[in-house]
Coordinates of C-alpha atoms in Angstrom, one line a residue:
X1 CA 32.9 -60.7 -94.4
X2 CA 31.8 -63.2 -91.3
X3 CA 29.4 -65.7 -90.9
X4 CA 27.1 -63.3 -88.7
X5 CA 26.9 -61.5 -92.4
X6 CA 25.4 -64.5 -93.5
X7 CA 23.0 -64.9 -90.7
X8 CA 22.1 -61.1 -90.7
X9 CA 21.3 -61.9 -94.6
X10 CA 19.2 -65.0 -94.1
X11 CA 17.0 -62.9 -91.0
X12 CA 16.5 -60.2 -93.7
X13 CA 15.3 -63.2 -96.2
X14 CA 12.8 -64.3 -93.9
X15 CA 11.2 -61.0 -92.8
X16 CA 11.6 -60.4 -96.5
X17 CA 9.6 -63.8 -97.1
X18 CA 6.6 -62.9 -94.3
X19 CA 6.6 -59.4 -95.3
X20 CA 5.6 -60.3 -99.0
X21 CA 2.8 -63.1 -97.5
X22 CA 1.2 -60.7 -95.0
X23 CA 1.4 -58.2 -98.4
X24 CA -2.8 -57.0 -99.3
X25 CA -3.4 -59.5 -102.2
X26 CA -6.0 -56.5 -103.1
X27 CA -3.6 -54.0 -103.3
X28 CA -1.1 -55.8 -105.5
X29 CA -3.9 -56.0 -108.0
X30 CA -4.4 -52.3 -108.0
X31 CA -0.9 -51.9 -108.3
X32 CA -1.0 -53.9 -111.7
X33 CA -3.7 -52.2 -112.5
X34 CA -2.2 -49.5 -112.3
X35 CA 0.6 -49.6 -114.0
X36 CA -1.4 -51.8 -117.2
X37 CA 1.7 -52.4 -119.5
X38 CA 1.8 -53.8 -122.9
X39 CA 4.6 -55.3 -125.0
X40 CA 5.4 -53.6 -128.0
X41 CA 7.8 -55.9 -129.2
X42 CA 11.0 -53.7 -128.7
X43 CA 12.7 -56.3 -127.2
X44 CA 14.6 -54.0 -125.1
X45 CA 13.9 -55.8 -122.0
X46 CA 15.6 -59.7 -123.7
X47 CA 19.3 -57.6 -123.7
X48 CA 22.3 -57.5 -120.9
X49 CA 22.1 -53.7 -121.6
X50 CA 18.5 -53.3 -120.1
X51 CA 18.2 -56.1 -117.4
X52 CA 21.2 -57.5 -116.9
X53 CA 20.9 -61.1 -116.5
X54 CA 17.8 -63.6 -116.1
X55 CA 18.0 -65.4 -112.8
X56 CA 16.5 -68.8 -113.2
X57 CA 14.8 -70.4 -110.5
X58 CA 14.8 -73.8 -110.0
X59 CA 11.7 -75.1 -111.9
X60 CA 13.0 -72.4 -114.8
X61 CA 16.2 -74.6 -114.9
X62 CA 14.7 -77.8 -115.2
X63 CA 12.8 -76.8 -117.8
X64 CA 15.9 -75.4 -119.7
X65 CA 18.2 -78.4 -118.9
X66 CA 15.0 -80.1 -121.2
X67 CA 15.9 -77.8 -124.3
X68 CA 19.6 -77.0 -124.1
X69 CA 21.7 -77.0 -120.9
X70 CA 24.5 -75.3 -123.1
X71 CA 22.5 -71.6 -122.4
X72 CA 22.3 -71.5 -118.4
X73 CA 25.2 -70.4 -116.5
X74 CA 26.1 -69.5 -113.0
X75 CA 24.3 -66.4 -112.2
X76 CA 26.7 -63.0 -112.4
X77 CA 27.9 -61.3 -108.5
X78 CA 28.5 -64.2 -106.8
X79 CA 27.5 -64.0 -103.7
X80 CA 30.3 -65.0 -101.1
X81 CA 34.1 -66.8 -101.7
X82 CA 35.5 -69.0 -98.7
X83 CA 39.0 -68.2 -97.4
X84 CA 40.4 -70.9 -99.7
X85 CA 39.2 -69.0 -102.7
X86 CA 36.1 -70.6 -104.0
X87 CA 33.1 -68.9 -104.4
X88 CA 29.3 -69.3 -104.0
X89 CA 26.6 -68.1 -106.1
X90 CA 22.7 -69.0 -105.3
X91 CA 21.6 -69.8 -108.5
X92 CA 21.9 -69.9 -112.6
X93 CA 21.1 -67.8 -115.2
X94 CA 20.2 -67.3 -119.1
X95 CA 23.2 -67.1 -121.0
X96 CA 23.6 -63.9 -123.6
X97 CA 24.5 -63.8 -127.4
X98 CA 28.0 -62.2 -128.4
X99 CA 25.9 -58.8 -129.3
X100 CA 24.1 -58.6 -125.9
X101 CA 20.4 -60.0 -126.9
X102 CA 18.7 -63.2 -124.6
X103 CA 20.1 -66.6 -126.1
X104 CA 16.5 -67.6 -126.8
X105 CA 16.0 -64.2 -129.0
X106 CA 14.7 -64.6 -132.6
X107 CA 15.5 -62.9 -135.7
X108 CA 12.1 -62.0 -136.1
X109 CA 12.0 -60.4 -132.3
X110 CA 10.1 -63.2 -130.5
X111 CA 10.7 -65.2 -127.9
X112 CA 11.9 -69.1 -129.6
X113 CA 10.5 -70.6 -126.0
X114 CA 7.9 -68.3 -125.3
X115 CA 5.5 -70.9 -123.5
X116 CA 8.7 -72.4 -121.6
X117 CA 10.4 -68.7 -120.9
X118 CA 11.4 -68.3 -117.3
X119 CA 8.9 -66.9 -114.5
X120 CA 10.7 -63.5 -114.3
X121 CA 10.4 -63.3 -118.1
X122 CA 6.8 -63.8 -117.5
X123 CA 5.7 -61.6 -114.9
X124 CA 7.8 -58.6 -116.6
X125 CA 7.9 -55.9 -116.1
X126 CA 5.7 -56.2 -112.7
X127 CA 8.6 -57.3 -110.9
X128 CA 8.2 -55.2 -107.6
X129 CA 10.7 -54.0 -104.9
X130 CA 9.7 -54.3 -101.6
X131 CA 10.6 -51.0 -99.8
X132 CA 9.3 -49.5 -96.5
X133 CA 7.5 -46.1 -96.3
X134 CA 8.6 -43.6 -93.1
X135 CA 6.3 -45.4 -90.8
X136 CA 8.1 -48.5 -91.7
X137 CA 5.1 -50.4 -94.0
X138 CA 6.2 -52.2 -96.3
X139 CA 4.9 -51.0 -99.9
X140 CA 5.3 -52.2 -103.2
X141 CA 7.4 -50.4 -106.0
X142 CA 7.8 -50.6 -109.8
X143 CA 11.7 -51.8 -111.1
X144 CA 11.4 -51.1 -114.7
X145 CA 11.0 -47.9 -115.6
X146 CA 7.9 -46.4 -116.4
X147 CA 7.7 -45.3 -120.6
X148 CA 11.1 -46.7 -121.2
X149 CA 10.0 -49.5 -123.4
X150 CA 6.4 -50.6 -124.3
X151 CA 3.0 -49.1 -123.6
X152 CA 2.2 -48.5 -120.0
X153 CA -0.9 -47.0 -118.1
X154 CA -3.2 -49.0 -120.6
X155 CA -6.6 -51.2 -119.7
X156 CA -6.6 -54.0 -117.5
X157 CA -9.4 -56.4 -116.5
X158 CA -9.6 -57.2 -113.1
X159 CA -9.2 -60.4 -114.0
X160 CA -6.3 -60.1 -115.8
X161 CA -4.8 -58.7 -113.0
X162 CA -5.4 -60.7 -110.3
X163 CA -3.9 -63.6 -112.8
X164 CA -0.7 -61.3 -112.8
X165 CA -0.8 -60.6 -109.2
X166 CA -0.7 -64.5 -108.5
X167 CA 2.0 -65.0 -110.7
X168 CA 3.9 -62.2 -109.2
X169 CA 3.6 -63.4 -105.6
X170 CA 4.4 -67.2 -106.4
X171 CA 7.5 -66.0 -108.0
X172 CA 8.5 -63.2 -105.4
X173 CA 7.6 -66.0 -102.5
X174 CA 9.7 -68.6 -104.6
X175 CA 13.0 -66.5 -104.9
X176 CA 12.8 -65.5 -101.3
X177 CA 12.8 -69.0 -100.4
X178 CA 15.2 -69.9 -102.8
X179 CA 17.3 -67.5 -101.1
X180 CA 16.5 -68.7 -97.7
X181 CA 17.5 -72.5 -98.7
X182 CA 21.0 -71.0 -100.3
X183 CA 21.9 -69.0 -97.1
X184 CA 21.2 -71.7 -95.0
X185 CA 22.7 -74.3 -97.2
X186 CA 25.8 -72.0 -97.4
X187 CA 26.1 -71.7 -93.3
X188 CA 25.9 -75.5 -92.5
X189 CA 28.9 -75.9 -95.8
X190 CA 31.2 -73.4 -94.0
X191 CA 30.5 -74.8 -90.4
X192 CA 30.8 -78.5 -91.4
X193 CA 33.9 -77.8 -93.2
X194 CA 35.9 -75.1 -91.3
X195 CA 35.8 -72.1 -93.7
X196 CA 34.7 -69.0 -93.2
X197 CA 33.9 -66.0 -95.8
X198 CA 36.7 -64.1 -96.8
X199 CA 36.5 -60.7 -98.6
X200 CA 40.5 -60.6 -99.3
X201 CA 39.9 -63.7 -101.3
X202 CA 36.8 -62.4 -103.0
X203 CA 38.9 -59.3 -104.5
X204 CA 41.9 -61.6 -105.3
X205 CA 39.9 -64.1 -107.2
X206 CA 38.0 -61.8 -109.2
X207 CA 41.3 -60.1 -110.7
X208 CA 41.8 -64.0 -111.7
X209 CA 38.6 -64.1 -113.0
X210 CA 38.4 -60.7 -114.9
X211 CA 41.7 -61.5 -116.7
X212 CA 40.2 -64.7 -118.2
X213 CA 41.6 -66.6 -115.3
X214 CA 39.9 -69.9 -114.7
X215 CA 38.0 -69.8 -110.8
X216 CA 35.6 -72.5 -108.7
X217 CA 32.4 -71.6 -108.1
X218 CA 29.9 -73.1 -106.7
X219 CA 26.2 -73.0 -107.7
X220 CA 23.3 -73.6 -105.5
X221 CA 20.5 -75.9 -107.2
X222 CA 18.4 -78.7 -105.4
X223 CA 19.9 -78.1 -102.4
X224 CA 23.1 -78.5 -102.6
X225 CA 26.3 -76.9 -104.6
X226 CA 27.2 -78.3 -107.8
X227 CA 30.8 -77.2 -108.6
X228 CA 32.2 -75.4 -111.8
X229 CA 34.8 -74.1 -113.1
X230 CA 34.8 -71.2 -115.4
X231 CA 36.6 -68.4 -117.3
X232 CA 35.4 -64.6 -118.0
X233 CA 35.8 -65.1 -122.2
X234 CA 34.2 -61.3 -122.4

């Protein structure tokens, strides 16, 4: 990996950023619409299994620093390691119970901080992938698969929609820029110090890392990189 990776990166990050602002506001509602989901309370979507992990954004964080900083850890794939073997990763996540279920599960099936949950928890499952048709325009896709866990396909005010839609652009705009502010935070740390990404490193230190190894990594939040250290204990 080279630096023009990372530039190439932050380019797509901000075409990714105007694309989803120039997006019909009219035709994300209809989207929502559309798809008109309701929980059923499976909780299939608060396990590793499902979603994989919960990426936190920064106002998410904040708020769970507030009721235990214990359950937010860096966020899983980091995303580059410098040629002295540290790595970088652009943000924090929700930390997971031994059997696989979100640390803020209940016994009962319910979310424990349900008016404090994260923003991705609270758009879900309207999440959307931004992916460009033949002719290039950029349209809007489901992530979650359809009739895989609660009750889709069901009534929707417009109201209740355009609510949604808000909440699904602020967040989509939000992670984009965080993005934007790791990738360029990242550049300006490898110029001012002399590294440079290295992928030999990347492979070396995850072996160290996935035999319960200790590693450096380094987490993006506020803009700048706050540094841990850290084990895999799986």
């Amino acid at each position: 990996m080279q630096i023009a990776l990372i530039s190439k990166e932050l380019a797509q990050a901000r075409s990714d950023l105007s694309a989803v602002e120039a997006y019909p506001f009219e035709e994300l509602v209809d989207i929502i619409k559309d798809v008109g989901f309701e929980c059923s309370r499976c909780t299939r979507c608060c396990t590793r299994d499902y979603n994989d992990h919960v990426f936190l954004l920064e106002k998410d964080v904040e708020r769970i620093e507030m009721i235990d900083p214990s359950k937010i850890t860096p966020a899983p794939y980091f995303d580059y390691c410098d040629n002295k073997g540290n790595f970088y990763v652009q943000g924090y996540a929700l930390t997971y119970k031994n059997d696989g279920t979100c640390v803020f599960l209940g016994e009962d099936g319910l979310c424990t901080i349900y008016k404090q949950r994260p923003a991705i928890c609270s758009i879900y499952p309207y999440m959307l992938n931004r992916e460009p048709d033949k002719r290039g325009k950029l349209l809007w896709r489901h992530v979650a698969g359809l009739n895989e866990h609660g009750y889709y396909h069901c009534e929707m005010t417009e109201k209740g929609a355009m609510y949604m839609a808000k909440d699904v652009v602020e967040y989509e705009t939000g992670f984009l820029q965080h993005r934007i502010d790791f990738l360029t935070t990242l550049l300006s740390h490898f110029r001012e110090n002399k590294l440079k990404p290295s992928q030999r490193q990347y492979e070396r230190q995850m072996k160290k890392y996935n035999s319960g190894k200790e590693i450096v990594v380094n987490i993006y939040h506020c803009g700048q990189f706050h540094t841990h250290r850290i084990a895999d204990r799986s």
